[in-house]
CSV table of C-alpha atoms and ligand atoms in Angstrom, one decimal:
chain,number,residue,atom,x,y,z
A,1,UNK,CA,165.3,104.4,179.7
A,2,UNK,CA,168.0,103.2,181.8
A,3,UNK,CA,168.2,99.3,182.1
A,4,UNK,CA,166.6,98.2,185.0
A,5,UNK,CA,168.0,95.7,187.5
A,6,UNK,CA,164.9,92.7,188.6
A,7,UNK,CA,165.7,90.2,191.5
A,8,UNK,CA,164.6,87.1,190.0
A,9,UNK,CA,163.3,85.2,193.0
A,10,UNK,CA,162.3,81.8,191.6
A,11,UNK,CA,161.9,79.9,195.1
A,12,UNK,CA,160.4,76.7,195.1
A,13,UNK,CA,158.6,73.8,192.8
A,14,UNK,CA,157.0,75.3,189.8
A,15,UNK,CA,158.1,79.0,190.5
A,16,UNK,CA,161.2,78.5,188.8
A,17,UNK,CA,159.7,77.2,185.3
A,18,UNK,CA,157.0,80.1,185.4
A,19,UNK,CA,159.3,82.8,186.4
A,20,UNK,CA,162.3,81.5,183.3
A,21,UNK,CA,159.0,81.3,180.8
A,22,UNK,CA,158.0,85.0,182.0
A,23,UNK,CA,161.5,86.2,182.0
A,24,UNK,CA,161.8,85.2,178.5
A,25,UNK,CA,158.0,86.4,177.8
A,26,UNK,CA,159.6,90.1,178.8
A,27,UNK,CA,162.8,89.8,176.8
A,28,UNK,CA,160.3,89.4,173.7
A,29,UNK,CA,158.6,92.3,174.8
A,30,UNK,CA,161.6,94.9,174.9
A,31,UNK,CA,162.2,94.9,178.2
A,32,UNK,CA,165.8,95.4,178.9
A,33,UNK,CA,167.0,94.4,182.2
A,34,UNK,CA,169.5,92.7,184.4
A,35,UNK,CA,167.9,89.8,186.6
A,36,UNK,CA,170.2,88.8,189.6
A,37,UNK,CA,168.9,85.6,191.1
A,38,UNK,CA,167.8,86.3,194.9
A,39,UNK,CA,167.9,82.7,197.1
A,40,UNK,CA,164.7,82.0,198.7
A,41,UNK,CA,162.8,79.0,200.0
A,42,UNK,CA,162.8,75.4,201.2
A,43,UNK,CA,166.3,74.8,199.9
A,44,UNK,CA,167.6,77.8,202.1
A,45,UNK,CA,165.6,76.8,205.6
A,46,UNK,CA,167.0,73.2,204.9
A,47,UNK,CA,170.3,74.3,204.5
A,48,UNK,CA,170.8,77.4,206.5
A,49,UNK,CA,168.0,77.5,208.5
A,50,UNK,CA,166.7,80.5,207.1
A,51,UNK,CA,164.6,80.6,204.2
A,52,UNK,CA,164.8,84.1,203.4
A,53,UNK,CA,168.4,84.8,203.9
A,54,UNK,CA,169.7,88.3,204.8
A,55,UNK,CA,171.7,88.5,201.1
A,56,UNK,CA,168.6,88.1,199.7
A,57,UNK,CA,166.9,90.9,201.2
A,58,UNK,CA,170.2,93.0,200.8
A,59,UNK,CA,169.4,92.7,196.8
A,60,UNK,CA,166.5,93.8,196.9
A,61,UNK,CA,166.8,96.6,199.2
A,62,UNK,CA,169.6,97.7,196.5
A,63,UNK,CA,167.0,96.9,193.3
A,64,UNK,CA,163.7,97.4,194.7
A,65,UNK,CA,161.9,95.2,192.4
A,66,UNK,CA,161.1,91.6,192.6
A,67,UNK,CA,160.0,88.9,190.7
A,68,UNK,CA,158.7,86.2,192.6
A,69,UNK,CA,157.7,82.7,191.3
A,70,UNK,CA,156.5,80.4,194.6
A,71,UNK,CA,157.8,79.1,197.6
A,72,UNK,CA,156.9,75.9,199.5
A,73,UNK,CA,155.7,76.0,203.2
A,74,UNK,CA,155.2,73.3,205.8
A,75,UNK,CA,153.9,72.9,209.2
A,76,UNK,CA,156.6,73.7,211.7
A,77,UNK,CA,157.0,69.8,212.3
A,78,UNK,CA,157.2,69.4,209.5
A,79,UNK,CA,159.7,72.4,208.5
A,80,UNK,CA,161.9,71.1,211.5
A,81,UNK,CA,162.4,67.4,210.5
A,82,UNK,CA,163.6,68.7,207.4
A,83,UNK,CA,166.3,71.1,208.8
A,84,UNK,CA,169.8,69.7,208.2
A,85,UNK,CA,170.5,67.6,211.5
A,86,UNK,CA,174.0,70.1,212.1
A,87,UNK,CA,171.0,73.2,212.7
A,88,UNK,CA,168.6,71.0,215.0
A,89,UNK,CA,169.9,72.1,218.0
A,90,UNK,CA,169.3,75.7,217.3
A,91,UNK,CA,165.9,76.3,218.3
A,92,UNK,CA,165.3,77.6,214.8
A,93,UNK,CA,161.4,78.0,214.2
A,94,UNK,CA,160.2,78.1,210.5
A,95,UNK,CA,158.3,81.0,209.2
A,96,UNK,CA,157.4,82.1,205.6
A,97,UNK,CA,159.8,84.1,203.9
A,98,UNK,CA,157.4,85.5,201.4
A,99,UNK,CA,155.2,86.6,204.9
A,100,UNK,CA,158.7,87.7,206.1
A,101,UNK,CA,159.5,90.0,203.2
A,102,UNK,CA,156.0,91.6,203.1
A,103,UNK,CA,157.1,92.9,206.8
A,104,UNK,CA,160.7,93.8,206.2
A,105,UNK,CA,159.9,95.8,203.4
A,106,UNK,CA,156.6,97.1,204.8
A,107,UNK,CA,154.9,96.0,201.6
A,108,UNK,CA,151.4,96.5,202.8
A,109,UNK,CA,149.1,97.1,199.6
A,110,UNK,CA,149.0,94.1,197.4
A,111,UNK,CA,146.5,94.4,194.6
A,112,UNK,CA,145.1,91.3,192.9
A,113,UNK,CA,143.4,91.9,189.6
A,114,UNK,CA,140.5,89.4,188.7
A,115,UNK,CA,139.2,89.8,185.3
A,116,UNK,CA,137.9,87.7,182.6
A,117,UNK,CA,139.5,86.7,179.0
A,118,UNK,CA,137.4,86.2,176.3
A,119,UNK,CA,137.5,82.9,174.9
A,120,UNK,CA,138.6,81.0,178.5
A,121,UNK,CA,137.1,77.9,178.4
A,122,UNK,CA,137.5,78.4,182.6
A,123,UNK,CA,135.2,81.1,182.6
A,124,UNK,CA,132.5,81.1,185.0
A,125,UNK,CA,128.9,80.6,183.9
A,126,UNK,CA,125.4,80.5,185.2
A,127,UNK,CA,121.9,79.9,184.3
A,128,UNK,CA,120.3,83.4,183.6
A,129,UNK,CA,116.3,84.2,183.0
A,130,UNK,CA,114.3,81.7,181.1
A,131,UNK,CA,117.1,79.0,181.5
A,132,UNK,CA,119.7,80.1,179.1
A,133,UNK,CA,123.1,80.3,180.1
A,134,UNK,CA,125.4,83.4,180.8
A,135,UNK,CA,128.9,84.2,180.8
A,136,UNK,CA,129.1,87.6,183.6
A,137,UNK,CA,132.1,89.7,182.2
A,138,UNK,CA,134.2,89.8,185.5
A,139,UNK,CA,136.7,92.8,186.3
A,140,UNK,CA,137.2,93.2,189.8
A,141,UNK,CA,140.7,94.7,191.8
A,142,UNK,CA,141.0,93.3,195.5
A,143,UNK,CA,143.2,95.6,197.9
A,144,UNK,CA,144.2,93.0,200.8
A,145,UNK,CA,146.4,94.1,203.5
A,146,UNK,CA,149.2,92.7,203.4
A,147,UNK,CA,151.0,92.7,206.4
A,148,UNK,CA,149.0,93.1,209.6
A,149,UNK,CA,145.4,91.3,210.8
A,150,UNK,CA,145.8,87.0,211.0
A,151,UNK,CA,149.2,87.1,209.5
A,152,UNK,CA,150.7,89.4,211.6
A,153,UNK,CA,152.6,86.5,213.6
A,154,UNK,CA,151.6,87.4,216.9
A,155,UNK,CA,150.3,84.4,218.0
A,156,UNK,CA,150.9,81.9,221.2
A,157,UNK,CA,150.2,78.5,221.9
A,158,UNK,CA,150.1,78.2,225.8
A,159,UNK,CA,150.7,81.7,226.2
A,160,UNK,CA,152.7,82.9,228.7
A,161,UNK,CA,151.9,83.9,232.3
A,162,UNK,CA,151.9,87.9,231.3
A,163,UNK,CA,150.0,87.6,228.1
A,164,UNK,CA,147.4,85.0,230.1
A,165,UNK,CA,146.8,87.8,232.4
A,166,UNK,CA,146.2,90.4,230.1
A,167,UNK,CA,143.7,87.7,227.9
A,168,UNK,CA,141.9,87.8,231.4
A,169,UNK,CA,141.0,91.3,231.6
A,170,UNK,CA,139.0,91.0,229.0
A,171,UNK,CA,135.4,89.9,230.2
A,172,UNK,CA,135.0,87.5,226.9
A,173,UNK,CA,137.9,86.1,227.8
A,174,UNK,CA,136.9,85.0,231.5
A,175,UNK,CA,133.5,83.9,230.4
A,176,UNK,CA,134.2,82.2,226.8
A,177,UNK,CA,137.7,80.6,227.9
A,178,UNK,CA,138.6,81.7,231.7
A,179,UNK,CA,137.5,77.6,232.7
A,180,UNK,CA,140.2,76.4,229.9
A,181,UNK,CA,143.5,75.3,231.0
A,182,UNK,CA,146.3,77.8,230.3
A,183,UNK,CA,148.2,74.5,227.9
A,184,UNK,CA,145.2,74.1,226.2
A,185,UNK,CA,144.8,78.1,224.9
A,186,UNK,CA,146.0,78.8,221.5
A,187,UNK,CA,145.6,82.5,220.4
A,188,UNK,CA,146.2,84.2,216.8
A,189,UNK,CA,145.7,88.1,217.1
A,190,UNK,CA,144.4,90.3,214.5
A,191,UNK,CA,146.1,93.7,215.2
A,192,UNK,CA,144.7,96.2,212.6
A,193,UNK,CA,146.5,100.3,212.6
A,194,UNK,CA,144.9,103.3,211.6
A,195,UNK,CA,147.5,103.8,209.5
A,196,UNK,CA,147.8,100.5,207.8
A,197,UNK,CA,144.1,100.6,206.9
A,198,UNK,CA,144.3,103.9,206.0
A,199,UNK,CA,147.1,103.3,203.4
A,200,UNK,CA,144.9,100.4,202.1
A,201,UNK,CA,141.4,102.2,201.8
A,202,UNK,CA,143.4,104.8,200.1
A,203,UNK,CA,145.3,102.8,197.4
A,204,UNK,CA,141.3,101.2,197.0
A,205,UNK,CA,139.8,104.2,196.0
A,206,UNK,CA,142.2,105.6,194.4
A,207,UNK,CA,142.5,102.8,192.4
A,208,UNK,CA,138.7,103.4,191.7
A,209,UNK,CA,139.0,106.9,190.8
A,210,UNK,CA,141.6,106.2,188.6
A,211,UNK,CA,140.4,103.7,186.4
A,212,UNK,CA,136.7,104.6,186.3
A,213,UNK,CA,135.4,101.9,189.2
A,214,UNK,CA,131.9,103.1,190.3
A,215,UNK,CA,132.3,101.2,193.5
A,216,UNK,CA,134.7,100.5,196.3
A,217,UNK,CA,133.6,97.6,198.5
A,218,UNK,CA,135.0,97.1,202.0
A,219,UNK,CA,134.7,93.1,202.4
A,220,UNK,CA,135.2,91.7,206.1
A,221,UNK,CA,132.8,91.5,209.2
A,222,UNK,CA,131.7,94.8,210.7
A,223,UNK,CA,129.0,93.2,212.6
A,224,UNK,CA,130.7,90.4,214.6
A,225,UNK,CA,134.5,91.5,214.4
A,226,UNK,CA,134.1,94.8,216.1
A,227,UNK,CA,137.0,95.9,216.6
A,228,UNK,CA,139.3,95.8,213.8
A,229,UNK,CA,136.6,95.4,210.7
A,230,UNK,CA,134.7,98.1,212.0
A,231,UNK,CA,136.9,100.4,212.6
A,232,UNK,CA,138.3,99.5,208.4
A,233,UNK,CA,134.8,99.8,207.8
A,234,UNK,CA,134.2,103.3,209.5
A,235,UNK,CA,137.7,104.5,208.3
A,236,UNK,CA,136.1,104.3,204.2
A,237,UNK,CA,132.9,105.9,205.0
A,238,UNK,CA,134.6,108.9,206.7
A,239,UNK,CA,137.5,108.7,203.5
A,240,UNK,CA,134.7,108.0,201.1
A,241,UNK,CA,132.6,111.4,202.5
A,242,UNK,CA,135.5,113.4,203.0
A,243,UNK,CA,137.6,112.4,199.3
A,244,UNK,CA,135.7,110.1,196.8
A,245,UNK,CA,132.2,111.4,196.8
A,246,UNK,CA,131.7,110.2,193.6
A,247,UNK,CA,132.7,106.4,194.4
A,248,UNK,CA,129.7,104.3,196.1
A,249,UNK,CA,131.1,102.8,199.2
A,250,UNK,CA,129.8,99.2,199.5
A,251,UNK,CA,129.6,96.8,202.6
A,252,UNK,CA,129.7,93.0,202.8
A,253,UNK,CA,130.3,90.2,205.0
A,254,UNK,CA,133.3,87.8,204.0
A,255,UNK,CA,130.9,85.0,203.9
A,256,UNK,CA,128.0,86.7,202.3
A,257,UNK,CA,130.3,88.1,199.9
A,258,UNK,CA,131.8,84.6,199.2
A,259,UNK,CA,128.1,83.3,197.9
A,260,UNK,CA,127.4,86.5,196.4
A,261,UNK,CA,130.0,86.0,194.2
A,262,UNK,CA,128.7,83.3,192.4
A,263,UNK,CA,125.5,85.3,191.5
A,264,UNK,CA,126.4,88.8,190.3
A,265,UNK,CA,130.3,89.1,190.4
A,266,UNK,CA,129.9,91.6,187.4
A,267,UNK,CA,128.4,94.0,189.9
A,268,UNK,CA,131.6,94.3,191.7
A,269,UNK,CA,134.5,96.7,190.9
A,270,UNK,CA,137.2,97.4,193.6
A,271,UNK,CA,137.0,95.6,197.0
A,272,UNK,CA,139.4,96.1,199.9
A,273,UNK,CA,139.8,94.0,202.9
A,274,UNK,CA,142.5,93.1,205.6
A,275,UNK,CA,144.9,90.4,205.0
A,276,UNK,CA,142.7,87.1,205.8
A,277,UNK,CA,139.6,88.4,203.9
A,278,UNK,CA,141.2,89.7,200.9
A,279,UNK,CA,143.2,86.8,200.6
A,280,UNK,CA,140.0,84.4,200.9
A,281,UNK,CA,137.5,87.3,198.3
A,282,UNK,CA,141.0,87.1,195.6
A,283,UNK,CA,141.2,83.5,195.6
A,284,UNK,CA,137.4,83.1,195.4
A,285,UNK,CA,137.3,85.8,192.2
A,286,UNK,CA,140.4,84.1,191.2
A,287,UNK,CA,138.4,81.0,190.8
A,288,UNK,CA,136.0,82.9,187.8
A,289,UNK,CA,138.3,83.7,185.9
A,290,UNK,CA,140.2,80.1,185.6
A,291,UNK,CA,142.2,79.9,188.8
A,292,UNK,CA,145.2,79.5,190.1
A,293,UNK,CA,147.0,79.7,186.9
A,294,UNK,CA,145.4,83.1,185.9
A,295,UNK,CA,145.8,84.9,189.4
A,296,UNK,CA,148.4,87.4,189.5
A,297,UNK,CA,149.1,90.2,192.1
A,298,UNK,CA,151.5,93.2,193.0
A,299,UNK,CA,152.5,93.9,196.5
A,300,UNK,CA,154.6,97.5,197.3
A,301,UNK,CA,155.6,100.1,199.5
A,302,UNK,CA,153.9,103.2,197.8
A,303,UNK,CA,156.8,105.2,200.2
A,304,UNK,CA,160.4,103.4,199.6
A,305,UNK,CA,159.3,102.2,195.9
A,306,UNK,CA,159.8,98.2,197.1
A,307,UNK,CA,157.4,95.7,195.2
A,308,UNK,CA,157.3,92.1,194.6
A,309,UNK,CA,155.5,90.8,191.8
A,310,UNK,CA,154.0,87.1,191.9
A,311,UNK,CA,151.4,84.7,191.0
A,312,UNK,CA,148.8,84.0,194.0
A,313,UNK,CA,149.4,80.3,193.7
A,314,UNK,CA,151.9,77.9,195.5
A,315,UNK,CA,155.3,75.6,194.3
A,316,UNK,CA,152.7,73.0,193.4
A,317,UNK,CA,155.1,70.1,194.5
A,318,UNK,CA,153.7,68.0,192.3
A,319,UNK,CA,154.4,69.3,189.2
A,320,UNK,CA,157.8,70.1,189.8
A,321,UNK,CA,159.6,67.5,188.7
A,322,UNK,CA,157.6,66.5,185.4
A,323,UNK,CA,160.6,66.8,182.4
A,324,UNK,CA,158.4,68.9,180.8
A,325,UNK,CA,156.4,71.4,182.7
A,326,UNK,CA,153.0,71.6,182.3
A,327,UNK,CA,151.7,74.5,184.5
A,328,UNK,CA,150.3,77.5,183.4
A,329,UNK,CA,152.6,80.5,183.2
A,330,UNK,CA,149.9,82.9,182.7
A,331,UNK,CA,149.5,83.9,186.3
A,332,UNK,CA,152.9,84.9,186.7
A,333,UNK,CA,152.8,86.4,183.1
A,334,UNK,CA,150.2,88.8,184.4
A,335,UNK,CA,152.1,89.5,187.4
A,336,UNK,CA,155.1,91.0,185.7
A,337,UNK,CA,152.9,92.9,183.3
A,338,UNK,CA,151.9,94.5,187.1
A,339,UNK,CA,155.5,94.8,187.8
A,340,UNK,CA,156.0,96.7,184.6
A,341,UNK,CA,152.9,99.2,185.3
A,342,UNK,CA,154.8,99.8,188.5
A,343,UNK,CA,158.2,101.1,187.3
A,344,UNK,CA,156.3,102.6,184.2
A,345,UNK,CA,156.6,99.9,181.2
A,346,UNK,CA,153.2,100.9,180.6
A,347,UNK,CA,153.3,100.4,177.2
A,348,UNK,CA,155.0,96.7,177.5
A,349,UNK,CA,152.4,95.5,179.9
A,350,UNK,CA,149.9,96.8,177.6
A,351,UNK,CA,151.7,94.8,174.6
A,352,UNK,CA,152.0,91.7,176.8
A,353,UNK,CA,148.4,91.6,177.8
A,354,UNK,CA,147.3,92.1,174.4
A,355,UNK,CA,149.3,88.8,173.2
A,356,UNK,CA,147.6,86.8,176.4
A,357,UNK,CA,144.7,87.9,175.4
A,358,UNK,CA,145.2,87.2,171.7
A,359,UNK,CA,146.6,83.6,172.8
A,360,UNK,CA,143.2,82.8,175.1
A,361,UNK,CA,141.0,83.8,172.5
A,362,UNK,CA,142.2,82.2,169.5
A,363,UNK,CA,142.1,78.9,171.8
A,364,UNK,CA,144.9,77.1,169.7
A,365,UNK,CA,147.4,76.8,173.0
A,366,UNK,CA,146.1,75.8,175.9
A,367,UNK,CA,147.9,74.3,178.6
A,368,UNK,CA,146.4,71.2,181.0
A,369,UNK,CA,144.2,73.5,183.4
A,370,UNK,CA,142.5,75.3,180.4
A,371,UNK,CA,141.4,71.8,178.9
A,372,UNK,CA,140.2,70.6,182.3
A,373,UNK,CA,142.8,67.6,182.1
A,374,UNK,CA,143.9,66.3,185.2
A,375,UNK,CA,147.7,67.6,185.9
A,376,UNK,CA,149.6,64.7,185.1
A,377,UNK,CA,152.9,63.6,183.0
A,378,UNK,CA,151.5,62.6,180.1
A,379,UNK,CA,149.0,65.6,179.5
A,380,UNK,CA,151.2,66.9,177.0
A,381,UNK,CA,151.2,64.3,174.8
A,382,UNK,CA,147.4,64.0,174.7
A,383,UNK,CA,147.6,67.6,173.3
A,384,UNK,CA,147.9,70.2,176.4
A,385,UNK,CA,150.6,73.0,175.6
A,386,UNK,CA,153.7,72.6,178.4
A,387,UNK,CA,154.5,75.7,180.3
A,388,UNK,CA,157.3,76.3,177.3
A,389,UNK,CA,154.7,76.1,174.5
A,390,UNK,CA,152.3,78.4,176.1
A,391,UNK,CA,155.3,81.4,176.7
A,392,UNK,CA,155.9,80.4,173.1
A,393,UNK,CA,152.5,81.2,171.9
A,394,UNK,CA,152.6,84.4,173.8
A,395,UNK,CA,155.9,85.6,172.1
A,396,UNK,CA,154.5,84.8,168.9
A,397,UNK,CA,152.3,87.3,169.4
A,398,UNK,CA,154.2,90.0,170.5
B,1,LIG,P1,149.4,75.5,195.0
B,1,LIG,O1,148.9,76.8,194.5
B,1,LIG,O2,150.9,75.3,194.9
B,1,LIG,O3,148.7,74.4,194.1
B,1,LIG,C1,147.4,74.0,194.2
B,1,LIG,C2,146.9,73.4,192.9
B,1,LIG,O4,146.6,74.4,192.0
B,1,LIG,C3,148.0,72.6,192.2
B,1,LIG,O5,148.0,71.3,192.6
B,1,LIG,C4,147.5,72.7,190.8
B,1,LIG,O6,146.5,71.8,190.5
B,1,LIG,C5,147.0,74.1,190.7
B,1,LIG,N1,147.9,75.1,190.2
B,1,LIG,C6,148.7,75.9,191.0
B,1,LIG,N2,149.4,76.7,190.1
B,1,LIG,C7,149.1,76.4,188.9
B,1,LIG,C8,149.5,76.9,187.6
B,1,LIG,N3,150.4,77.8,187.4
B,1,LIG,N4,148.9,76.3,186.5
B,1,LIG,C9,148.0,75.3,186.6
B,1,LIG,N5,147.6,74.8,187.8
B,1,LIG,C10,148.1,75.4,188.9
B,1,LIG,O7,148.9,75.3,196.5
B,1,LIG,P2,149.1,74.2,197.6
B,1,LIG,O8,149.1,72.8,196.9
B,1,LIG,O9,148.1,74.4,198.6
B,1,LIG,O10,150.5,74.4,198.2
B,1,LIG,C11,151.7,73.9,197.7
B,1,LIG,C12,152.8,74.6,198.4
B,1,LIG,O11,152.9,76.0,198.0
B,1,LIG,C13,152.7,74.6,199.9
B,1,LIG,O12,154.0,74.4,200.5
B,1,LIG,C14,152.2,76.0,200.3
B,1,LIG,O13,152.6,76.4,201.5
B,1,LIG,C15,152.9,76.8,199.2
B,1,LIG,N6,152.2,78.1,198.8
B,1,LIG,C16,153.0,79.1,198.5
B,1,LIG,C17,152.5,80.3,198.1
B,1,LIG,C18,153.4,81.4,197.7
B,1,LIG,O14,154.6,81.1,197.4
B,1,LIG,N7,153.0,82.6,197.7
B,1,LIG,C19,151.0,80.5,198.0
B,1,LIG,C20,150.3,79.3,198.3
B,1,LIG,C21,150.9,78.2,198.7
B,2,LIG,MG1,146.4,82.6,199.0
């Protein structure tokens, strides 16, 4: 196979020592490939205003395929104290560059795999019958929209005159807010396509089809958001009469779902939801199967080939400057093992999660999360592995 070229997109805070570990983690497994450093983040806002400059979204338009570590965000007060004082003038207004290329590239299915290693010491457990205490085996795919609903960025604080005007066509409007001064209205839309949710519900059952899922749950709020979850909601039944037959088409609220998943996670398979729910439902299944440093996800274009690979958490500023860094590279680990699926590494993903799992289960290597420590400097010396030691352990296994 021809050697493939990766944009490296390390980013902010911890992304860079997860995405080097990772890097190295695939160089052990066989994969050959170039990896041409993209610029994204804080650095680049600071600096030039834009965090998510156009060079960086010429590379990957060339490559297609991105590896992404974390990028730091910050309230737009926040984000404009912080520009360099030679870009103040220039009514530059932040916005999230990793929200910014999910909607240049159109990548709108992003998948985030939840499932449980043996051996985690993070595991979720609960009292069962008769007291005794059980370990539910969790494997569960969320499909989250990823670029339309609540982060679609149409959104206005004291909107203007035009926008006021339409609001107050709307008889909820008039009655619920018409009293409200004009200044004191802020509004976030949730703008849902047929075609966006189609492409979604689609890539969720056939997701189930094609790895044996008995059930495809649609996960938002039919019975209060109207509009947009019910029509998602509607959309899968008609898909899941007219194409998937054989798939069960489940229905929960956000909020139920978020309780329920304490109780019987093991009885879910694939859910899909639009971008605020799924993001919410994979962070809450994320949380049974260890957290933040285990959560990994894909996002792509099924159309122009485009996907960026990356751990679901954050730059954890925090942790960025310890000498030696203790986070857990798992996460983004799992994430390139998804990029590899993608451009059909099958085989090296396969290899890689083996070791992972091989390295969880033996429980020899654990870094600071996996032994509960608090994340602090010194949690290496009291026997933690550092984010090196852990990609090490992995390798060995390979
Ligand atoms: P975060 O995910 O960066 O960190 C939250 C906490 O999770 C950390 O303090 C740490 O205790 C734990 N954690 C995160 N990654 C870990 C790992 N690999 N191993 C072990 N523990 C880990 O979220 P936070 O603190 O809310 O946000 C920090 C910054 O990251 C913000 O600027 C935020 O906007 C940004 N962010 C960026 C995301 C992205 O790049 N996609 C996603 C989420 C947040
Ligand atoms: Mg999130």
């Amino acid at each position: 196979m021809a050697k493939r070229t990766i944009v490296s997109l390390p980013g902010d805070g911890i992304g860079r020592a997860v995405l080097e570990e990772t890097i190295r983690v695939l160089d052990a497994a066989g994969f050959e490939a170039d990896y041409i450093e993209g610029d994204i983040g804080w650095e680049f806002w600071k600096e030039e205003g834009n965090p998510l400059p156009q060079r960086t979204i010429d590379l990957l338009e060339k490559h297609k395929i991105g590896l992404f570590g974390a990028i730091t965000s910050k309230p737009k007060d926040a984000a404009f104290d912080e520009l360099s004082d030679s870009l103040k003038e220039k009514g530059l207004v932040y916005s999230s560059p990793i929200v910014g290329l999910r909607q240049h590239f159109g990548l709108d299915i992003c998948m985030r795999p939840c499932h449980s290693y043996k051996g985690n010491p993070l595991n979720f457990i609960r009292r069962g019958k008769g007291d005794d205490i059980e370990e539910p085996e969790v494997d569960v795919v969320i499909f989250r929209q990823n670029t339309e609903g609540l982060y679609g960025g149409v959104e206005w604080s004291n909107p203007g005159q035009q926008v006021y005007d339409a609001l107050m066509t709307h008889p909820k409007f008039v009655s619920n807010f018409g009293e409200t001064p004009k200044e004191e209205v802020s509004v976030s839309t949730r703008i849902f396509t047929k075609k966006a949710t189609s492409r979604i519900l689609k890539a969720a059952f056939e997701h189930a089809k094609n790895f044996g899922y008995k059930s495809v749950t649609v996960c938002e709020k039919p019975n209060v958001i109207r509009e947009t979850s019910g029509m998602m909601y509607k959309m899968a039944q008609q898909m899941q009469k007219a194409d998937y037959p054989d798939i069960e088409l489940w229905n929960t609220n956000i909020d139920a779902q978020m309780m329920w998943l304490t109780k019987n996670p093991e009885d879910y398979g694939v859910i899909v939801a639009g971008n605020m729910f799924g993001d919410i439902v994979s962070d809450g299944f994320a949380g049974l199967i260890g957290g933040l440093g285990f959560a990994c996800s894909a996002q792509f274009n099924p159309d122009s080939g485009v996907g960026v690979f990356e751990p679901t958490h954050g730059s954890a500023p925090k942790y960025a400057d310890y000498e030696t860094s203790i986070v857990n590279p798992i996460a983004m680990v799992e994430s390139a093992c998804m990029m590899l699926d993608f451009i059909d590494e099958k085989e090296k993903a396969t290899k890689i999660r083996k070791a992972v799992a091989e390295v969880i289960s033996e429980g020899k290597v654990r870094t600071y999360d996996m032994m509960k420590m608090r994340g602090k400097a010194d949690v290496v010396e009291n026997g933690a592995a550092s984010t090196t030691e852990m990609a090490d352990a992995i390798i060995a296994k390979l």
